[in-house]
CSV table of C-alpha atoms in Angstrom, one decimal:
chain,number,residue,atom,x,y,z
A,1,MET,CA,-1.6,-19.9,-15.7
A,2,PRO,CA,0.0,-23.1,-17.0
A,3,ILE,CA,-3.0,-25.0,-15.5
A,4,LEU,CA,-5.4,-22.8,-17.3
A,5,GLU,CA,-3.4,-23.0,-20.5
A,6,ARG,CA,-3.7,-26.8,-20.5
A,7,ALA,CA,-7.2,-27.0,-19.5
A,8,SER,CA,-8.5,-24.5,-22.0
A,9,GLY,CA,-6.2,-24.9,-25.0
A,10,LEU,CA,-5.7,-21.1,-24.9
A,11,VAL,CA,-2.2,-19.3,-24.9
A,12,PHE,CA,-1.3,-17.2,-22.0
A,13,ASN,CA,-0.8,-13.7,-22.9
A,14,ARG,CA,-2.0,-14.1,-26.3
A,15,ASP,CA,-5.6,-15.6,-25.7
A,16,PHE,CA,-5.9,-14.6,-22.2
A,17,PHE,CA,-4.3,-12.3,-19.5
A,18,ALA,CA,-3.7,-12.1,-15.8
A,19,GLY,CA,-3.7,-9.4,-13.2
A,20,TYR,CA,-2.9,-9.4,-9.7
A,21,SER,CA,-3.2,-7.1,-6.5
A,22,PRO,CA,-2.1,-8.5,-3.2
A,23,GLU,CA,-4.5,-8.4,-0.3
A,24,ARG,CA,-3.8,-5.8,2.2
A,25,ILE,CA,-7.1,-5.9,4.4
A,26,ASN,CA,-6.4,-6.1,8.1
A,27,PRO,CA,-9.0,-8.2,9.8
A,28,GLY,CA,-10.8,-6.4,12.7
A,29,ASP,CA,-9.4,-2.8,11.8
A,30,LEU,CA,-12.2,-0.5,11.2
A,31,GLU,CA,-9.9,2.5,10.4
A,32,HIS,CA,-8.0,0.8,7.5
A,33,ARG,CA,-10.6,-0.6,4.9
A,34,LEU,CA,-10.3,-1.3,1.3
A,35,PRO,CA,-10.7,2.2,-0.1
A,36,ASP,CA,-8.4,3.5,2.6
A,37,ILE,CA,-5.2,1.4,1.8
A,38,VAL,CA,-3.0,2.1,-1.2
A,39,LYS,CA,-3.4,-0.9,-3.7
A,40,VAL,CA,-0.3,-2.6,-5.3
A,41,THR,CA,-1.6,-3.5,-8.9
A,42,SER,CA,0.3,-5.7,-11.7
A,43,GLY,CA,-0.5,-7.5,-14.8
A,44,SER,CA,0.9,-10.3,-17.0
A,45,THR,CA,1.5,-7.5,-19.8
A,46,PRO,CA,1.7,-3.6,-19.8
A,47,GLU,CA,-1.9,-3.5,-21.1
A,48,ALA,CA,-3.3,-6.1,-18.5
A,49,ALA,CA,-1.5,-3.9,-15.8
A,50,ASP,CA,-3.1,-0.9,-17.0
A,51,LEU,CA,-6.4,-2.4,-16.8
A,52,VAL,CA,-6.1,-3.6,-13.4
A,53,ASP,CA,-4.9,-0.5,-12.3
A,54,ARG,CA,-7.9,1.5,-13.7
A,55,VAL,CA,-10.3,-1.0,-12.0
A,56,TYR,CA,-8.7,-0.5,-8.5
A,57,GLY,CA,-8.1,3.1,-9.1
A,58,SER,CA,-12.0,3.5,-9.5
A,59,VAL,CA,-12.8,2.3,-5.9
A,60,VAL,CA,-9.5,2.8,-4.0
A,61,THR,CA,-9.6,6.6,-2.8
A,62,ALA,CA,-6.1,6.2,-1.2
A,63,GLY,CA,-4.7,5.4,-4.7
A,64,THR,CA,-2.7,2.6,-6.4
A,65,HIS,CA,0.9,1.7,-7.0
A,66,LYS,CA,1.5,-0.1,-10.4
A,67,VAL,CA,4.5,-2.3,-10.6
A,68,GLY,CA,6.4,-4.0,-13.4
A,69,SER,CA,5.4,-7.5,-12.9
A,70,ILE,CA,3.2,-9.9,-11.0
A,71,ARG,CA,6.4,-11.3,-9.2
A,72,VAL,CA,7.3,-7.7,-7.8
A,73,ALA,CA,3.7,-7.5,-6.6
A,74,GLU,CA,4.1,-10.8,-4.7
A,75,ALA,CA,7.4,-10.1,-3.4
A,76,ALA,CA,6.3,-6.9,-2.0
A,77,LYS,CA,3.2,-8.5,-0.2
A,78,VAL,CA,5.3,-11.3,1.4
A,79,ILE,CA,8.0,-9.0,2.7
A,80,GLU,CA,5.2,-6.8,4.3
A,81,ASN,CA,4.4,-9.9,6.4
A,82,ILE,CA,8.0,-11.1,7.0
A,83,GLN,CA,9.0,-7.6,8.2
A,84,ARG,CA,6.3,-7.8,10.9
A,85,ASP,CA,7.2,-11.4,11.7
A,86,VAL,CA,10.7,-10.8,12.2
A,87,ASN,CA,10.2,-7.7,14.3
A,88,ILE,CA,7.9,-9.4,16.4
A,89,ALA,CA,10.2,-12.3,16.7
A,90,LEU,CA,12.9,-10.0,17.9
A,91,ILE,CA,10.8,-8.4,20.6
A,92,ASN,CA,9.6,-11.9,21.7
A,93,GLU,CA,13.3,-12.9,22.1
A,94,LEU,CA,14.0,-9.8,24.2
A,95,ALA,CA,10.9,-10.7,26.3
A,96,MET,CA,12.2,-14.1,27.1
A,97,LEU,CA,15.7,-12.6,28.0
A,98,PHE,CA,14.1,-9.8,30.1
A,99,LYS,CA,12.2,-12.5,31.9
A,100,ASP,CA,15.4,-14.1,32.7
A,101,LEU,CA,17.0,-10.9,33.8
A,102,GLY,CA,14.1,-9.9,36.0
A,103,LEU,CA,13.2,-6.9,33.8
A,104,ASP,CA,9.6,-5.8,33.0
A,105,THR,CA,9.5,-5.8,29.2
A,106,ARG,CA,6.6,-3.4,28.7
A,107,GLU,CA,8.5,-0.8,30.8
A,108,VAL,CA,11.9,-1.5,28.8
A,109,LEU,CA,9.9,-1.1,25.6
A,110,ALA,CA,8.0,2.2,26.9
A,111,ALA,CA,11.4,3.5,27.7
A,112,ALA,CA,13.1,2.7,24.3
A,113,GLY,CA,9.9,4.0,22.6
A,114,THR,CA,10.5,7.7,23.7
A,115,LYS,CA,13.4,7.7,21.0
A,116,TRP,CA,11.8,9.2,17.8
A,117,ASN,CA,13.2,6.2,15.6
A,118,PHE,CA,12.2,3.2,17.8
A,119,HIS,CA,9.8,1.0,16.2
A,120,THR,CA,7.4,-0.2,18.8
A,121,TYR,CA,6.2,-4.0,18.6
A,122,ARG,CA,4.6,-5.9,21.5
A,123,PRO,CA,5.7,-9.4,22.4
A,124,GLY,CA,2.9,-12.1,21.9
A,125,LEU,CA,1.8,-15.1,19.9
A,126,VAL,CA,1.8,-14.7,16.0
A,127,GLY,CA,-1.0,-16.4,14.2
A,128,GLY,CA,-3.2,-16.2,11.3
A,129,HIS,CA,-2.2,-16.7,7.7
A,130,CYS,CA,-0.5,-13.5,6.6
A,131,ILE,CA,2.4,-13.6,9.3
A,132,GLY,CA,2.2,-17.1,10.5
A,133,VAL,CA,2.3,-18.9,6.9
A,134,ASP,CA,3.2,-16.5,4.3
A,135,PRO,CA,6.8,-16.3,5.0
A,136,TYR,CA,7.1,-19.8,4.3
A,137,TYR,CA,6.0,-19.3,0.6
A,138,LEU,CA,9.5,-17.0,0.2
A,139,THR,CA,11.7,-19.4,2.2
A,140,TYR,CA,10.4,-22.3,0.1
A,141,LYS,CA,11.2,-20.4,-3.3
A,142,ALA,CA,14.6,-19.4,-1.8
A,143,GLN,CA,15.5,-22.8,-1.0
A,144,ALA,CA,14.6,-23.9,-4.1
A,145,ILE,CA,17.3,-21.7,-5.8
A,146,GLY,CA,19.9,-22.6,-3.3
A,147,PHE,CA,19.5,-19.5,-0.9
A,148,HIS,CA,19.2,-20.0,2.8
A,149,PRO,CA,17.1,-17.4,4.3
A,150,GLU,CA,18.5,-17.7,7.9
A,151,MET,CA,17.0,-14.5,9.6
A,152,ILE,CA,13.3,-15.3,8.1
A,153,LEU,CA,13.5,-19.0,9.4
A,154,ALA,CA,15.0,-17.8,12.7
A,155,GLY,CA,12.1,-15.6,13.3
A,156,ARG,CA,9.5,-18.2,12.5
A,157,ARG,CA,11.2,-20.7,14.8
A,158,ILE,CA,11.0,-17.9,17.8
A,159,ASN,CA,7.4,-17.1,17.1
A,160,ASP,CA,6.3,-20.7,16.5
A,161,GLY,CA,7.8,-21.6,19.9
A,162,MET,CA,6.3,-18.7,21.8
A,163,ALA,CA,2.9,-20.7,22.9
A,164,GLY,CA,5.1,-23.5,24.5
A,165,PHE,CA,7.2,-20.7,26.3
A,166,VAL,CA,4.0,-19.1,27.7
A,167,ALA,CA,2.3,-22.2,28.7
A,168,ARG,CA,5.5,-23.2,30.8
A,169,ASP,CA,5.7,-19.5,32.3
A,170,VAL,CA,2.1,-19.8,33.2
A,171,ILE,CA,2.8,-23.0,35.0
A,172,LYS,CA,5.9,-21.6,36.7
A,173,ALA,CA,4.0,-18.6,38.1
A,174,MET,CA,1.3,-20.9,39.6
A,175,LEU,CA,4.0,-22.8,41.2
A,176,ARG,CA,5.5,-19.7,42.6
A,177,ALA,CA,2.3,-18.7,43.8
A,178,LYS,CA,2.1,-22.2,45.6
A,179,LEU,CA,-1.4,-22.8,43.8
A,180,LYS,CA,-2.6,-26.3,44.2
A,181,MET,CA,-2.0,-27.9,40.6
A,182,ASP,CA,-4.0,-31.0,41.0
A,183,ASP,CA,-7.3,-30.5,39.2
A,184,ALA,CA,-6.4,-26.8,38.8
A,185,ARG,CA,-8.9,-24.9,36.5
A,186,VAL,CA,-7.4,-22.3,34.2
A,187,LEU,CA,-9.4,-19.8,32.1
A,188,VAL,CA,-8.0,-18.9,28.7
A,189,MET,CA,-9.6,-15.6,27.5
A,190,GLY,CA,-9.5,-15.5,23.9
A,191,PHE,CA,-8.9,-17.9,21.0
A,192,THR,CA,-8.9,-16.0,17.7
A,193,PHE,CA,-5.5,-15.3,16.1
A,194,LYS,CA,-6.0,-11.4,16.7
A,195,GLU,CA,-8.2,-9.2,18.7
A,196,ASN,CA,-11.8,-8.1,17.6
A,197,CYS,CA,-12.2,-10.6,14.8
A,198,PRO,CA,-13.8,-14.2,14.9
A,199,ASP,CA,-10.9,-15.6,12.7
A,200,THR,CA,-9.4,-18.8,14.4
A,201,ARG,CA,-7.1,-19.8,11.3
A,202,ASN,CA,-3.7,-20.8,12.6
A,203,THR,CA,-4.4,-19.3,16.0
A,204,LYS,CA,-1.5,-19.9,18.3
A,205,ILE,CA,-3.9,-20.0,21.2
A,206,ALA,CA,-4.8,-23.6,20.1
A,207,ASP,CA,-1.0,-24.4,20.8
A,208,LEU,CA,-1.2,-22.8,24.3
A,209,VAL,CA,-4.3,-24.5,25.2
A,210,ARG,CA,-2.8,-27.8,24.0
A,211,GLU,CA,0.4,-27.3,26.2
A,212,LEU,CA,-1.9,-26.2,29.0
A,213,SER,CA,-4.3,-29.2,28.9
A,214,GLY,CA,-1.2,-31.5,29.5
A,215,PHE,CA,-1.2,-30.4,33.0
A,216,LEU,CA,-4.2,-28.4,33.9
A,217,ASP,CA,-8.2,-28.3,33.2
A,218,VAL,CA,-8.4,-25.6,30.9
A,219,VAL,CA,-11.5,-23.7,30.0
A,220,ILE,CA,-11.7,-21.4,26.8
A,221,TYR,CA,-13.7,-18.1,26.7
A,222,ASP,CA,-14.0,-15.8,23.6
A,223,PRO,CA,-17.0,-13.9,22.9
A,224,VAL,CA,-16.0,-13.1,19.3
A,225,ALA,CA,-14.5,-16.3,18.0
A,226,ASP,CA,-16.3,-18.6,15.4
A,227,LYS,CA,-16.9,-21.4,17.9
A,228,ASP,CA,-18.0,-23.9,15.2
A,229,ALA,CA,-15.0,-23.4,13.1
A,230,ALA,CA,-12.8,-23.8,16.1
A,231,HIS,CA,-14.5,-27.0,17.3
A,232,GLU,CA,-13.9,-28.4,13.6
A,233,GLU,CA,-10.3,-27.3,13.2
A,234,TYR,CA,-9.0,-27.8,16.9
A,235,GLY,CA,-11.7,-30.1,18.5
A,236,VAL,CA,-12.2,-27.4,21.3
A,237,SER,CA,-15.3,-26.0,23.1
A,238,ILE,CA,-15.6,-22.5,23.5
A,239,ALA,CA,-17.7,-20.7,25.9
A,240,GLN,CA,-19.2,-17.3,24.6
A,241,GLU,CA,-20.7,-16.3,28.0
A,242,LEU,CA,-18.3,-16.0,31.1
A,243,PRO,CA,-18.0,-19.2,32.6
A,244,PRO,CA,-18.4,-19.6,36.2
A,245,GLY,CA,-15.4,-19.7,38.5
A,246,PRO,CA,-13.5,-20.1,40.6
A,247,PHE,CA,-10.2,-20.5,38.5
A,248,GLN,CA,-6.7,-21.0,39.9
A,249,ALA,CA,-5.2,-18.9,36.9
A,250,ILE,CA,-6.8,-16.6,34.2
A,251,VAL,CA,-4.7,-16.2,31.1
A,252,LEU,CA,-5.4,-13.1,29.0
A,253,ALA,CA,-4.4,-14.3,25.7
A,254,VAL,CA,-6.5,-12.0,23.0
A,255,ARG,CA,-7.0,-8.2,23.5
A,256,HIS,CA,-10.7,-8.4,22.4
A,257,ALA,CA,-12.5,-5.2,23.5
A,258,ALA,CA,-14.9,-7.3,25.4
A,259,ILE,CA,-12.2,-8.8,27.5
A,260,THR,CA,-10.4,-5.5,28.1
A,261,ALA,CA,-13.7,-4.0,29.2
A,262,LEU,CA,-14.0,-6.6,32.1
A,263,GLY,CA,-11.2,-4.9,34.1
A,264,ARG,CA,-9.1,-6.1,36.9
A,265,GLU,CA,-11.7,-6.4,39.8
A,266,ARG,CA,-14.0,-8.4,37.5
A,267,LEU,CA,-11.3,-10.7,36.7
A,268,LYS,CA,-10.1,-11.2,40.1
A,269,ALA,CA,-13.7,-12.0,41.3
A,270,MET,CA,-13.4,-15.0,39.2
A,271,LEU,CA,-10.1,-16.4,40.8
A,272,ALA,CA,-10.0,-18.8,43.6
A,273,PRO,CA,-8.1,-17.6,46.7
A,274,GLY,CA,-4.4,-16.9,45.8
A,275,GLY,CA,-5.2,-17.3,42.0
A,276,LEU,CA,-3.4,-15.1,39.6
A,277,ILE,CA,-3.9,-13.4,36.2
A,278,TYR,CA,-1.2,-13.8,33.5
A,279,ASP,CA,-1.4,-11.3,30.8
A,280,VAL,CA,-0.2,-12.2,27.2
A,281,THR,CA,-1.2,-9.3,25.3
A,282,GLY,CA,-1.4,-5.9,27.7
A,283,VAL,CA,-5.1,-6.3,28.3
A,284,LEU,CA,-4.6,-4.9,31.7
A,285,PRO,CA,-2.5,-1.7,32.4
A,286,PRO,CA,1.1,-2.3,33.5
A,287,GLY,CA,1.4,-3.6,37.0
A,288,GLU,CA,-2.3,-4.9,37.3
A,289,ALA,CA,-1.6,-8.4,36.1
A,290,ASP,CA,0.0,-10.9,38.4
A,291,ALA,CA,2.4,-12.2,35.8
A,292,CYS,CA,3.2,-11.3,32.0
A,293,ILE,CA,5.4,-12.4,29.1
């Protein structure tokens, strides 16, 4: 608003006004679309807030939730993302601990999930903009006023480090299987930041590929990804048809429907003798992968 005031010569909240409604679209989700998600609305004056609320109310059948200020609306948006980030970070840390303890994380989560108030999250790589970037807006603001947000930053550190953990764990699994590591080919299946959408912004699969590429010959397959955007942003080539094997390891990195539909036998047929499948996101049913987070 100060920039618009300087450029226009107009006075904010006298000559022009502002309205704000934070984004709540979930990429790749065909069930929760714009009309089906309650819309938080706000404005720079009560009259502006009423106008914005009426506009969204005319198209959002799920209804609106008008708040008292733009700052409240933005705070609500960012903590929606932070809550998921911190919860996933907790599960990621538990997954690393359970691996050291020799426990199957998915089996532990399934058992805990039988309690009515247990909130189920899966371990994995947290990319994209909403969860992977937005929390830093609030931590920046917090630190600017002298507040140190310990839990939020701890969650970010854990989730940002998961790609390196997975890469090391894949290599450990290959070594335990006594696979020949010289010139070993690894197929990473999936490159987008989440399943069934083409978006590769801030995908942590890029970090996983970078870590693995220091030791192995990595091939990337993703039938959904915007391969041109991925090449421009990360300098990687993505196959959109299944590449020919054999591979010493297959890393199931993104739970695209097209990848899930392949099934264990089709995947096994692409492996070299003794090769293994490492399942990052639960593409295969429990027990069907050779290794997982």
